[in-house]
Short mmCIF file of C-alpha atoms and ligand atoms in Angstrom, two decimals:
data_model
loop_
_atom_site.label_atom_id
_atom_site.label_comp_id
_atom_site.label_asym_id
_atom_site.label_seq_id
_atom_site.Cartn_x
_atom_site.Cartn_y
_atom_site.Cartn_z
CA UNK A 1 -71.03 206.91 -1.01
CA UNK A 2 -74.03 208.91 -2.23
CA UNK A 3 -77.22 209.32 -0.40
CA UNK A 4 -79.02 206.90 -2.50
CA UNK A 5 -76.36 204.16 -2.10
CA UNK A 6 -76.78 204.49 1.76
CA UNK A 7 -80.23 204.08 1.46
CA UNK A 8 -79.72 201.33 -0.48
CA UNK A 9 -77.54 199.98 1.79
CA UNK A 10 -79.45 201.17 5.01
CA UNK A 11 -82.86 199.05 3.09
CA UNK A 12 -80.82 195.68 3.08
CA UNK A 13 -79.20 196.16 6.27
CA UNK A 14 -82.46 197.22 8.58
CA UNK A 15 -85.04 195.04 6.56
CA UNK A 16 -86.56 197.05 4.43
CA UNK A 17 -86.01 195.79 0.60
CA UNK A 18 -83.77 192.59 -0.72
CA UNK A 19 -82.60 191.92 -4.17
CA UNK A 20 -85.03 188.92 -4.88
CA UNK A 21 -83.74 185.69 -5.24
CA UNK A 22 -80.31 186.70 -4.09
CA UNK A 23 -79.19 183.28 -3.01
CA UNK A 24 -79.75 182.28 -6.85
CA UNK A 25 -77.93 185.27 -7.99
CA UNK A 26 -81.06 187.52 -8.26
CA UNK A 27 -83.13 188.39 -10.99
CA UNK A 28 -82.64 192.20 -12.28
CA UNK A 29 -85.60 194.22 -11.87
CA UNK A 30 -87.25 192.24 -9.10
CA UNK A 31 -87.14 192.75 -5.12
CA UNK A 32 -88.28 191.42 -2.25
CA UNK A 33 -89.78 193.33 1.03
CA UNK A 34 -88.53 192.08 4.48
CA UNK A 35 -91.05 193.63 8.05
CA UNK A 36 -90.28 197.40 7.51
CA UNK A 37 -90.84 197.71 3.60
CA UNK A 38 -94.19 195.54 4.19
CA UNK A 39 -94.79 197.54 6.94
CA UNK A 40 -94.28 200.76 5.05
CA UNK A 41 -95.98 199.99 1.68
CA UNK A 42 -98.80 199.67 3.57
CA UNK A 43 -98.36 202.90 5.47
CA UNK A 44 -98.47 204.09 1.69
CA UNK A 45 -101.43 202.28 0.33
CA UNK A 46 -103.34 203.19 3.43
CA UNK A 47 -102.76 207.26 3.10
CA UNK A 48 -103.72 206.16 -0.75
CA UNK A 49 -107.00 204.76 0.31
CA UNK A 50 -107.60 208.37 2.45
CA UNK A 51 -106.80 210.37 -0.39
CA UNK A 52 -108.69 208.71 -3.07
CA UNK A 53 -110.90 206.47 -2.18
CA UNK A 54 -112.52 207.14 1.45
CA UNK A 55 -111.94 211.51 1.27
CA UNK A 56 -114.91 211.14 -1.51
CA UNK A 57 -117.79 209.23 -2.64
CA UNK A 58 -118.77 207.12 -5.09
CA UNK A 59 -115.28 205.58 -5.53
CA UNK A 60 -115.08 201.77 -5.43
CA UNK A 61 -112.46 199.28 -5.27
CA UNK A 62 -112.16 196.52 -7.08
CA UNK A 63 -109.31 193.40 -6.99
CA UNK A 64 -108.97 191.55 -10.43
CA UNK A 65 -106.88 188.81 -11.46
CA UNK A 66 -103.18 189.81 -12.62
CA UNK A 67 -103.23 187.35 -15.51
CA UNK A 68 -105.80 187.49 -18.28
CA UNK A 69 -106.90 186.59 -21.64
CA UNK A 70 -105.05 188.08 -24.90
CA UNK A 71 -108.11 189.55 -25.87
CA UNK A 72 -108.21 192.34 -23.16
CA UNK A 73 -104.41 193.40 -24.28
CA UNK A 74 -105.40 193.36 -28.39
CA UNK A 75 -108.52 195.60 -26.76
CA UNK A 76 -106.53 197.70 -24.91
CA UNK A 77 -103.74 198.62 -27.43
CA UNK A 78 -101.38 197.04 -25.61
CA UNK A 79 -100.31 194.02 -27.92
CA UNK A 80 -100.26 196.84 -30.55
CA UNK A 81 -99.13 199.44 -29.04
CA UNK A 82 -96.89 199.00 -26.26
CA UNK A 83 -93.28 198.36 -26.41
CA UNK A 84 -90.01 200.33 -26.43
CA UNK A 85 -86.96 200.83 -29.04
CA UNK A 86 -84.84 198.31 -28.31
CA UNK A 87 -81.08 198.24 -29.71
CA UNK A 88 -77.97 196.14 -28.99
CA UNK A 89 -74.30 196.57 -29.32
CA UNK A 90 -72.75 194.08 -31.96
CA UNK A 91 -69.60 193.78 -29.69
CA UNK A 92 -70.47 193.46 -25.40
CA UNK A 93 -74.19 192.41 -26.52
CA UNK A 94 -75.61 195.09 -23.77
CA UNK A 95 -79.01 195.84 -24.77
CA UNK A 96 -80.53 199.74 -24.51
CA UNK A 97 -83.48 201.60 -24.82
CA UNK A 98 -82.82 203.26 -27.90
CA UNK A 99 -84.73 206.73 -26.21
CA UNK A 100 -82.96 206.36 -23.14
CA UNK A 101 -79.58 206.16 -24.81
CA UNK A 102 -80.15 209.23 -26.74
CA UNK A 103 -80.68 210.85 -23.92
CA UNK A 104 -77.03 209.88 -22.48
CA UNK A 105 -78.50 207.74 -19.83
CA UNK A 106 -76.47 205.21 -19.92
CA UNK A 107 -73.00 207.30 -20.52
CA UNK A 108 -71.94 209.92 -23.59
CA UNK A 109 -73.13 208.81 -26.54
CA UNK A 110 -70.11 208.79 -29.58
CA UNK A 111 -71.41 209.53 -33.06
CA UNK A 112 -69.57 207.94 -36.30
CA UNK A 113 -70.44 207.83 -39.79
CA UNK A 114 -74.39 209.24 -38.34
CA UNK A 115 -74.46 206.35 -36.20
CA UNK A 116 -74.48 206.34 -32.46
CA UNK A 117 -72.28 204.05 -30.96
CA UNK A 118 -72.60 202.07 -27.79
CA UNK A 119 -72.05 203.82 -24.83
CA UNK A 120 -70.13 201.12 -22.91
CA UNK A 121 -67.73 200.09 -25.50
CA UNK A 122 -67.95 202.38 -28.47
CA UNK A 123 -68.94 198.88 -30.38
CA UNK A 124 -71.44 199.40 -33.48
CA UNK A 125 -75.03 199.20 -32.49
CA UNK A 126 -78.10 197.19 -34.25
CA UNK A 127 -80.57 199.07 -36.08
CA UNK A 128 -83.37 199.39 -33.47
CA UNK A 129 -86.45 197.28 -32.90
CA UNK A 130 -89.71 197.21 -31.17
CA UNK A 131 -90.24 195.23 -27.82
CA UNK A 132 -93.25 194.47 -26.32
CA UNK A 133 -93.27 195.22 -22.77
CA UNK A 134 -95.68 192.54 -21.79
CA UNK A 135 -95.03 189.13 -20.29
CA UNK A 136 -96.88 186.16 -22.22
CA UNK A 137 -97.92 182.75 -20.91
CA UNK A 138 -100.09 179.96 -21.87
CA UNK A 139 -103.11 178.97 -19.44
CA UNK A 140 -103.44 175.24 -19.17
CA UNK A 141 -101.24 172.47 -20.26
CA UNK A 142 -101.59 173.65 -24.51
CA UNK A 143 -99.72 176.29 -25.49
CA UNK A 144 -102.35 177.76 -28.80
CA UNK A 145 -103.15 181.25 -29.46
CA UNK A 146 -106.65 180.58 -27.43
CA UNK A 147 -104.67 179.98 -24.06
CA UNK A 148 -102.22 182.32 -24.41
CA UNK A 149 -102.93 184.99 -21.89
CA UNK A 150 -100.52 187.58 -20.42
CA UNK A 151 -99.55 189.09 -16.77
CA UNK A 152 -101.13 192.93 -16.65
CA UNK A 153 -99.14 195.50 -17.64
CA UNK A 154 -101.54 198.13 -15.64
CA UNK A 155 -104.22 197.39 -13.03
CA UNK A 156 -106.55 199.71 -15.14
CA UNK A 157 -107.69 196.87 -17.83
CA UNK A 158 -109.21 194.96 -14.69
CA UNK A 159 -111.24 198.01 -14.15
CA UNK A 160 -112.31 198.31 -17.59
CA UNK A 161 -113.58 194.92 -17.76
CA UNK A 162 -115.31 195.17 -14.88
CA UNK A 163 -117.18 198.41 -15.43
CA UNK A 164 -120.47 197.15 -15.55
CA UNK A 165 -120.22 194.92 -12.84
CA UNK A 166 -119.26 197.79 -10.68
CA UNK A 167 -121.80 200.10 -11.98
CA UNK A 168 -124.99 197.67 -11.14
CA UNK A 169 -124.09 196.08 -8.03
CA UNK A 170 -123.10 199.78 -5.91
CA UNK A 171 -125.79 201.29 -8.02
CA UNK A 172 -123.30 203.64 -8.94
CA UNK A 173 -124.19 207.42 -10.60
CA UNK A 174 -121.87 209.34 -13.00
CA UNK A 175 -119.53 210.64 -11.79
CA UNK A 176 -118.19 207.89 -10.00
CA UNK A 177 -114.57 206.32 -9.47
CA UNK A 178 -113.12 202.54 -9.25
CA UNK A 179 -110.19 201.77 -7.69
CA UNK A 180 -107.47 199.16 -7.15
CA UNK A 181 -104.58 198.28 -6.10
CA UNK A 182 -102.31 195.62 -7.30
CA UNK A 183 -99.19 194.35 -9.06
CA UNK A 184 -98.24 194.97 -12.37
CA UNK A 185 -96.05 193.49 -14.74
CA UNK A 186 -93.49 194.69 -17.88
CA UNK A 187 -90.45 193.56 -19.11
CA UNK A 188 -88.56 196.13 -19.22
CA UNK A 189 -85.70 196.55 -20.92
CA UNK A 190 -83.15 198.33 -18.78
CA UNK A 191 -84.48 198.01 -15.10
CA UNK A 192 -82.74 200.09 -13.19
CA UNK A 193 -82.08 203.13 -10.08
CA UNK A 194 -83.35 200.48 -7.52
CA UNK A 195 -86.86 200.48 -7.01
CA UNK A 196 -87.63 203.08 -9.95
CA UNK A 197 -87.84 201.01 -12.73
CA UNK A 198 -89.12 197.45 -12.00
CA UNK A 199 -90.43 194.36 -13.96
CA UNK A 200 -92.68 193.46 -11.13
CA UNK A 201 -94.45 196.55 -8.91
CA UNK A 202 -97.40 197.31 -7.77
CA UNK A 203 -99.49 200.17 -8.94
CA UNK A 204 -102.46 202.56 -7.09
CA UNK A 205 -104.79 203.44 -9.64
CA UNK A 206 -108.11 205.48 -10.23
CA UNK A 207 -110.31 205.07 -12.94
CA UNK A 208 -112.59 208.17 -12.43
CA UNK A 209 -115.36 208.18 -14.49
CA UNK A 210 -117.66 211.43 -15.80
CA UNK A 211 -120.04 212.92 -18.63
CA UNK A 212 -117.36 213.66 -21.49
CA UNK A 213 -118.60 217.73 -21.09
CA UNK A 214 -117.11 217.45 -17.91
CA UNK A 215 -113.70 215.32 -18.14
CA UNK A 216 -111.35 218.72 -18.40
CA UNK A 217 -112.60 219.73 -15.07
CA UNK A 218 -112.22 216.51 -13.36
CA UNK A 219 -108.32 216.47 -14.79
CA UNK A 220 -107.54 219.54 -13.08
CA UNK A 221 -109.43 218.74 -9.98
CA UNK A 222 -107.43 215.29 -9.88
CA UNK A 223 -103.90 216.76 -11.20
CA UNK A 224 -103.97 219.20 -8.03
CA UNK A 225 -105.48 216.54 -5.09
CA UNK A 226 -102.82 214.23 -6.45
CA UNK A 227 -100.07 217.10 -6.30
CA UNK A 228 -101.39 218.81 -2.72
CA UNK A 229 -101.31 214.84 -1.42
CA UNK A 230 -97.40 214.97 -1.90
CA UNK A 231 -97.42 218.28 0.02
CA UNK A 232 -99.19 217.24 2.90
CA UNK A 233 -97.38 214.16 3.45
CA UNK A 234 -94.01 216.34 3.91
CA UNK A 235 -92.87 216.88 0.59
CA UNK A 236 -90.38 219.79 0.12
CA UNK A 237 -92.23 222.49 -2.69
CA UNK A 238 -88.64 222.27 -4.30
CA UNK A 239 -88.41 218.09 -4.71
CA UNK A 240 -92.10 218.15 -7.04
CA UNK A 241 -93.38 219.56 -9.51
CA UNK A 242 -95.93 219.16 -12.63
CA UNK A 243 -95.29 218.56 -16.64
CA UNK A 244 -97.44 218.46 -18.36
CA UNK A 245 -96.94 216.27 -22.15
CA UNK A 246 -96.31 217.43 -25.39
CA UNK A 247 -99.21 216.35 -28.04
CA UNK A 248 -96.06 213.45 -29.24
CA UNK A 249 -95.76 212.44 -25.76
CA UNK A 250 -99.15 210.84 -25.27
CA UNK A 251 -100.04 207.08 -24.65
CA UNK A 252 -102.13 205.86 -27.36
CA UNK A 253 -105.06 206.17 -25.32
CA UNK A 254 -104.70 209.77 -24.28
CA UNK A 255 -105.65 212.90 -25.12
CA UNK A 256 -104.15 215.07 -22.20
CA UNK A 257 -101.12 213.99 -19.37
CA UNK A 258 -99.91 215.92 -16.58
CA UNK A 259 -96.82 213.62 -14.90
CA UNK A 260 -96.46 214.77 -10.64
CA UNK A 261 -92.41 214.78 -11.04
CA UNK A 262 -89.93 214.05 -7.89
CA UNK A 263 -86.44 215.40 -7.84
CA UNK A 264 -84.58 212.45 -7.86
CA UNK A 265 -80.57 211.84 -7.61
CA UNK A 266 -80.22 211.82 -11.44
CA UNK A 267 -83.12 214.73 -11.94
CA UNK A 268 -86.68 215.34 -11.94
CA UNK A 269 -88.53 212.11 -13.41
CA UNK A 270 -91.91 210.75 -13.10
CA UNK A 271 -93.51 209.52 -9.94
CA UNK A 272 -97.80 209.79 -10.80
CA UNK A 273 -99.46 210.38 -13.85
CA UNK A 274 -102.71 211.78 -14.54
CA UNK A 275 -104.03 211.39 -18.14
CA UNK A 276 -107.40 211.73 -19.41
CA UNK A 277 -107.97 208.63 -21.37
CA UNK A 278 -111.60 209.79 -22.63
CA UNK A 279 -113.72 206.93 -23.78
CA UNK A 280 -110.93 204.90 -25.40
CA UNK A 281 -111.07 201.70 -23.08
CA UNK A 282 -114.50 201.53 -22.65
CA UNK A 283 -115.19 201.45 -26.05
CA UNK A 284 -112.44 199.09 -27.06
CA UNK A 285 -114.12 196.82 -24.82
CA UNK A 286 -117.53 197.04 -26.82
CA UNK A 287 -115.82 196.49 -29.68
CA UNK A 288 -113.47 193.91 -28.81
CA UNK A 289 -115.93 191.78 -26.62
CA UNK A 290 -119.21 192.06 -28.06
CA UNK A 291 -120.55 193.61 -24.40
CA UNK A 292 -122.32 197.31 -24.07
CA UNK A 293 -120.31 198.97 -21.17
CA UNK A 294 -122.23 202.35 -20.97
CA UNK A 295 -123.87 204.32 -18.10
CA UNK A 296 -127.85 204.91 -18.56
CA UNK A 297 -128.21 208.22 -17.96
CA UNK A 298 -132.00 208.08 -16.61
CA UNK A 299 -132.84 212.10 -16.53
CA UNK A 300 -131.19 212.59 -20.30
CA UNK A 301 -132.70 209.30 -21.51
CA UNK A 302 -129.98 208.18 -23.48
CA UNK A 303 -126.64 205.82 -23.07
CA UNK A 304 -123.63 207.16 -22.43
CA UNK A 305 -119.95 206.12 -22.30
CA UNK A 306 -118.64 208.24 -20.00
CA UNK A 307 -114.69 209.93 -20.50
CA UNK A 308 -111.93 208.83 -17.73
CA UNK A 309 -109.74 210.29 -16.13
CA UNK A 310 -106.83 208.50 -14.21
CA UNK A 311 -104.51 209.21 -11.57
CA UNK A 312 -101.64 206.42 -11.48
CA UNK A 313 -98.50 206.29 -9.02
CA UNK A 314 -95.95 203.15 -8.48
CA UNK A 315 -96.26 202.21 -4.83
CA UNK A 316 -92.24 201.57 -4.94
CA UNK A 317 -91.69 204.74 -6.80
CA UNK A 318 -93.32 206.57 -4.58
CA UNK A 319 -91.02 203.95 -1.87
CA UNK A 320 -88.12 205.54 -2.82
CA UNK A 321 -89.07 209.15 -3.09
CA UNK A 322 -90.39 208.83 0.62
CA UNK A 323 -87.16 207.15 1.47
CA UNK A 324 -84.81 210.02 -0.44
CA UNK A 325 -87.41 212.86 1.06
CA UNK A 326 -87.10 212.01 4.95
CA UNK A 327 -83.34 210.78 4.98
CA UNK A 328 -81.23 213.00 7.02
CA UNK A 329 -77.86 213.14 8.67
CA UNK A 330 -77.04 214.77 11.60
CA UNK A 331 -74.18 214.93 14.38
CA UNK A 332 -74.86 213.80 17.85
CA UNK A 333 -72.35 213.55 20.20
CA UNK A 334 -69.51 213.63 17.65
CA UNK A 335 -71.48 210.77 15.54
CA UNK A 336 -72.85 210.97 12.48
CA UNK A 337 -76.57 209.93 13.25
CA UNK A 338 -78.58 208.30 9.74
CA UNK A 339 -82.23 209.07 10.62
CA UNK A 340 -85.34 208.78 8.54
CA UNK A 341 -87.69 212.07 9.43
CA UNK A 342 -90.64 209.82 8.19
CA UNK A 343 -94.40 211.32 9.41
CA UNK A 344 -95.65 209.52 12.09
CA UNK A 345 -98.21 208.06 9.22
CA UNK A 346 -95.42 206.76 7.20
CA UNK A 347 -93.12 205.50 10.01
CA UNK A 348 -93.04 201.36 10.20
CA UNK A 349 -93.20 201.10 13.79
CA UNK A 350 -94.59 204.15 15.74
CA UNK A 351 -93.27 203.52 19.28
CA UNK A 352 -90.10 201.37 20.66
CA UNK A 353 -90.34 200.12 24.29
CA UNK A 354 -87.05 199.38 25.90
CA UNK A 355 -86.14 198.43 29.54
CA UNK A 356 -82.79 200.37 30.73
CA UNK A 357 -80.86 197.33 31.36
CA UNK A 358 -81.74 194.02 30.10
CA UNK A 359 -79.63 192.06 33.29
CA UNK A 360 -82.42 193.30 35.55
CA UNK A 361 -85.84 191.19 35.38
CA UNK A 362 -88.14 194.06 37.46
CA UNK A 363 -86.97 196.26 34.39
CA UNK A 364 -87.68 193.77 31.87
CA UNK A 365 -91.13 192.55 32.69
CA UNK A 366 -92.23 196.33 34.03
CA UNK A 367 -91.16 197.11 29.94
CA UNK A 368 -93.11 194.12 28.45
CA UNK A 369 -96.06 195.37 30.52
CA UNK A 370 -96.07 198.84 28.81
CA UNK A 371 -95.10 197.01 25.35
CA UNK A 372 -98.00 195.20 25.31
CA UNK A 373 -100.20 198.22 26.51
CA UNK A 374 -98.90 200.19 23.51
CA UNK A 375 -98.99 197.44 20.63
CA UNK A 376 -102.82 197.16 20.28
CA UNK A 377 -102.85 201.01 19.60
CA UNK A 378 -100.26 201.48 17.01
CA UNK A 379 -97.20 199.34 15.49
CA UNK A 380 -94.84 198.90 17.91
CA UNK A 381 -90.92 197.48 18.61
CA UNK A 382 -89.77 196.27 21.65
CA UNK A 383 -85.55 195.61 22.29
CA UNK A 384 -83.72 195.45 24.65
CA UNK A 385 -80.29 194.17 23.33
CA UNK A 386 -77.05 196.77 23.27
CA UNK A 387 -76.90 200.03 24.87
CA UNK A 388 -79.80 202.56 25.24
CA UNK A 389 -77.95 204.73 22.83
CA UNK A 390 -77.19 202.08 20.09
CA UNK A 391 -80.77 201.53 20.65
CA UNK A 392 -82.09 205.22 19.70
CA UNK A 393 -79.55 204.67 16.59
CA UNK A 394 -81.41 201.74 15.29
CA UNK A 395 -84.53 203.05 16.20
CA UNK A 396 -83.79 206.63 14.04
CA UNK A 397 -82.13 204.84 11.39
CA UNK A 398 -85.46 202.80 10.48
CA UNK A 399 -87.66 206.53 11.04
CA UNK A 400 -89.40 205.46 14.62
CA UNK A 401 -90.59 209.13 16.05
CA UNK A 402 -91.00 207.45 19.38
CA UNK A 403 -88.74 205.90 21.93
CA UNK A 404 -89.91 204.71 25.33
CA UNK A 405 -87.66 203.81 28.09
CA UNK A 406 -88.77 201.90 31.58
CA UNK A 407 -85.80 203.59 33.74
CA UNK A 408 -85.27 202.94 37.95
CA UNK A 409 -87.93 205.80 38.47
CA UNK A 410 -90.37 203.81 36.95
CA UNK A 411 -90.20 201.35 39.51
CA UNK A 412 -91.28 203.89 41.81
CA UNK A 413 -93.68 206.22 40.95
CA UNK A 414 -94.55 204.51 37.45
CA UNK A 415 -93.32 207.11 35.02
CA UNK A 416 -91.55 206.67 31.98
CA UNK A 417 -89.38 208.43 29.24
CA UNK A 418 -90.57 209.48 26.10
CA UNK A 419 -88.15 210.35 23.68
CA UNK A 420 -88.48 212.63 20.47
CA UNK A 421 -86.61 211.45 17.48
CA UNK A 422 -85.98 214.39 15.88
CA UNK A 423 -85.31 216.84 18.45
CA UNK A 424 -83.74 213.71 20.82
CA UNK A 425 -85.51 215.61 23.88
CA UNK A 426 -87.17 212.96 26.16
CA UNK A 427 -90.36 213.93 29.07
CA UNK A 428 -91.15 211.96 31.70
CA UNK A 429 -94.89 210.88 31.56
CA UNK A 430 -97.18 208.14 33.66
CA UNK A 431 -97.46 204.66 32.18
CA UNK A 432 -101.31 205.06 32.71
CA UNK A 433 -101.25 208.23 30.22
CA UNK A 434 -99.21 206.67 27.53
CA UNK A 435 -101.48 206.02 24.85
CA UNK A 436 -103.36 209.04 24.29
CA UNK A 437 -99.42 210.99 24.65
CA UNK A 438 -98.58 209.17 21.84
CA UNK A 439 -101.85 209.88 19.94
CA UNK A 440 -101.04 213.61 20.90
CA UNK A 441 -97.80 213.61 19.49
CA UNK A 442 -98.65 212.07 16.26
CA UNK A 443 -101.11 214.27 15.71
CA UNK A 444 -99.52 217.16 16.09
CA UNK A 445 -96.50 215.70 14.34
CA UNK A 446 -95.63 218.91 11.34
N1 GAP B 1 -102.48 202.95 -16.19
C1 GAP B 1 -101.59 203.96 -16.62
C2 GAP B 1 -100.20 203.58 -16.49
O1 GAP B 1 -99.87 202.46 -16.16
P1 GAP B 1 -97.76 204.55 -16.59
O2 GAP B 1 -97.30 205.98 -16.70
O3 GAP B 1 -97.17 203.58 -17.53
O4 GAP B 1 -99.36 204.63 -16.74
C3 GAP B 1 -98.15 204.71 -14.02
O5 GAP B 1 -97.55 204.04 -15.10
C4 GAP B 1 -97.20 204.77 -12.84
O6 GAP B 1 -96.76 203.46 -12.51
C5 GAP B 1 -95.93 205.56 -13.09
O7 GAP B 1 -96.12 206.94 -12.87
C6 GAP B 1 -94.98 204.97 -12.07
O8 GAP B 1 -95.19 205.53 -10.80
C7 GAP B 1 -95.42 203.51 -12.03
N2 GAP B 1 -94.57 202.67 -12.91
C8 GAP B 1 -94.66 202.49 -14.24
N3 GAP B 1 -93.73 201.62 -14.68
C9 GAP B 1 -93.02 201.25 -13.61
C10 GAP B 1 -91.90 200.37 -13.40
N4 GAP B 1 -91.36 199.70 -14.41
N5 GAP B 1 -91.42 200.22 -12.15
C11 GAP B 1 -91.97 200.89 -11.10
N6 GAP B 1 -93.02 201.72 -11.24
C12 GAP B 1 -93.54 201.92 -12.47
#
């Protein structure tokens, strides 16, 4: 089994990520997120927030609606612009991403007569075709061109569009940031390596505004707070690393793109990008919409539509990178221990409380006493079914640093174990000290 298979397998078994639907057969390209994923994600989103929003100022967030009008998406470039090569093999009718295939992702690629054949079957393929990523509907009950609206490819738009409102009601000053958080949408046409490459994920993204004089040296300033954030949350300096695009590479709405890569099973791939998409949205959106988004710069006297520049990460890309970065194996007495070395600030549930034995009551209700003294200071697990050591197995195999245990010496002088998960060494400290322990060891967690 290969590491990513067990952490597939480790995700479904612990509670972490389903296939969606399953009990219908599932729906490729879509998953679900039992306690621990939910748990996790917003471990993520939170150290997000830090980073970009609250380390600063002048950055503010913004929520907008995930479906919207066609108008945006012929404004954006989208409807125009954004689809894949798609062909399709005349004989097993599997469908490919024309780039992808060149690239042997999907197996060797044959050539015959100049023609690549199908990597599955060696079947003749179509000539290839555009696909738009996007997923159409129709608001309301007619289905016309004026209700047909579609789910957002990229949070950004919603930013876009709401530029001005931003920029009056925080009174904001170049340069100045909005943020958000939120699902996106796109049909993609091969979904695939779990959680990489999704129809339906959620996205973190900045729209950072400046003067256009200065958008180069906000693009490096962003490319390398976006790259040092991997670092500090425990990255290995071998697992990332930056590309930056070739001119051919480039979006259609910009003019520079530095990708933060992760070393993934298959290779290095994308996990954030930062691109500067000058002062294409903004004045699509004038154009498209008849509106005047533009800053008033009050010292120069004169309007201004400022350049942007835009870090954007996939909260379950960045899932999975977290979950390949901190798995480990190790051997404890003769077992083969999976353990997630997650930061403290990652980790789903900080602490576990367990009583020794679960047949004796004065154990039991001495450990829900110090579970519910820990649980209104950080996320917290109590059990107390199977033995203490399958116990510390569950707990490592879901990434909990902490482990508490309420032993026979608590009854009498009201001590308690604390054990470490990575080094397994346990102390013995007083119940009445147990909080700020804990805050001691997370802080100086790495
Ligand atoms: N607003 C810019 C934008 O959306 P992108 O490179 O297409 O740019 C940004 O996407 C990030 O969103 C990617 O770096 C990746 O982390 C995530 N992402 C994109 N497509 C995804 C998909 N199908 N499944 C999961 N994450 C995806």
């Amino acid at each position: 089994m290969t590491t990513l298979e067990r952490i597939i397998q480790i995700c479904k078994q612990r509670g972490f990520i389903f296939n969606s639907a399953e009990i219908y057969g599932g729906l490729k390209g879509f998953y679900d997120f039992g306690h621990l994923g939910v748990l996790l994600k917003n471990n993520i989103k939170n150290l997000w927030l830090k980073d970009v929003v609250f380390s600063g100022e002048n950055i503010f967030l913004v929520e907008s609606a995930l479906i919207g009008p066609r108008k945006i998406y012929e404004a954006s470039g989208h409807l125009e612009n954004f689809y894949d090569l798609l062909v399709e093999c005349k004989n097993c009718h599997n469908r490919f991403r024309a780039d992808h295939l060149l690239k042997g992702e999907y197996g060797e690629v044959k050539i015959k007569d100049n023609r690549a054949l199908c990597p599955l079957c060696e079947g003749e393929l179509t000539e290839q075709r555009t696909f738009n990523l996007m997923f159409k509907t129709n608001v309301g009950p007619v289905e016309e061109l004026s209700s047909e609206a579609y789910l957002r490819p990229e949070t950004a738009q919603g930013i876009f569009y709401n530029f001005k409102n931003v920029l009056t009601t925080m009174r904001a000053k170049l340069p100045f940031g909005i943020a958000q958080i939120g699902k996106s949408f796109r049909n993609e046409i091969t979904p695939r390596n779990f959680i990489f490459r999704m129809r339906e994920f959620e996205q973190m993204e900045l729209e950072f505004f400046t003067y256009p004089e200065e958008a180069n040296k906000w693009f490096d300033y962003w490319a390398e707070k976006r790259f040092n954030f991997y670092l500090k949350l425990g990255f290995k300096d071998k697992n990332i690393r930056q590309r930056v695009y070739s001119k051919e590479e480039l979006a259609h709405y910009s003019s520079a793109t530095i990708d933060i890569e992760y070393n993934f099973p298959w290779g290095f791939d994308e996990l954030e990008g930062i691109a500067n998409r000058t002062d294409y949205d903004l004045k699509s959106h004038n154009k498209f919409s008849e509106s005047e988004l533009f800053y008033f710069d009050e010292k120069r006297k004169e309007k201004i539509i400022p350049y942007v520049i835009e870090p954007s990460v996939g909260i379950e890309r960045l899932l999975l990178a977290v979950l390949l970065e901190f798995y480990d194996e190790d051997k404890i007495e003769g077992e083969t221990r999976k353990i997630f070395r997650f930061p403290p600030s990652l980790a789903p549930f900080k602490v576990a409380v367990f009583p020794l034995l679960n047949n004796r009551p004065e154990l039991v209700s001495k450990a829900r006493k110090v579970y519910s003294l820990v649980k209104k200071n950080f996320q917290a697990f109590y059990d107390e079914n199977g033995s203490i050591g399958r116990r510390y197995r569950r707990q490592d195999e879901i990434g909990t640093p902490f482990c508490l245990t309420i032993d026979f010496q608590t009854l009498e002088d009201e001590t308690i174990t604390i054990r470490n998960r990575d080094t397994t060494k346990q102390e013995r400290i007083k119940i009445t000290n147990i909080n700020s322990r804990i805050r001691k060891l997370i802080n100086k967690f790495r």
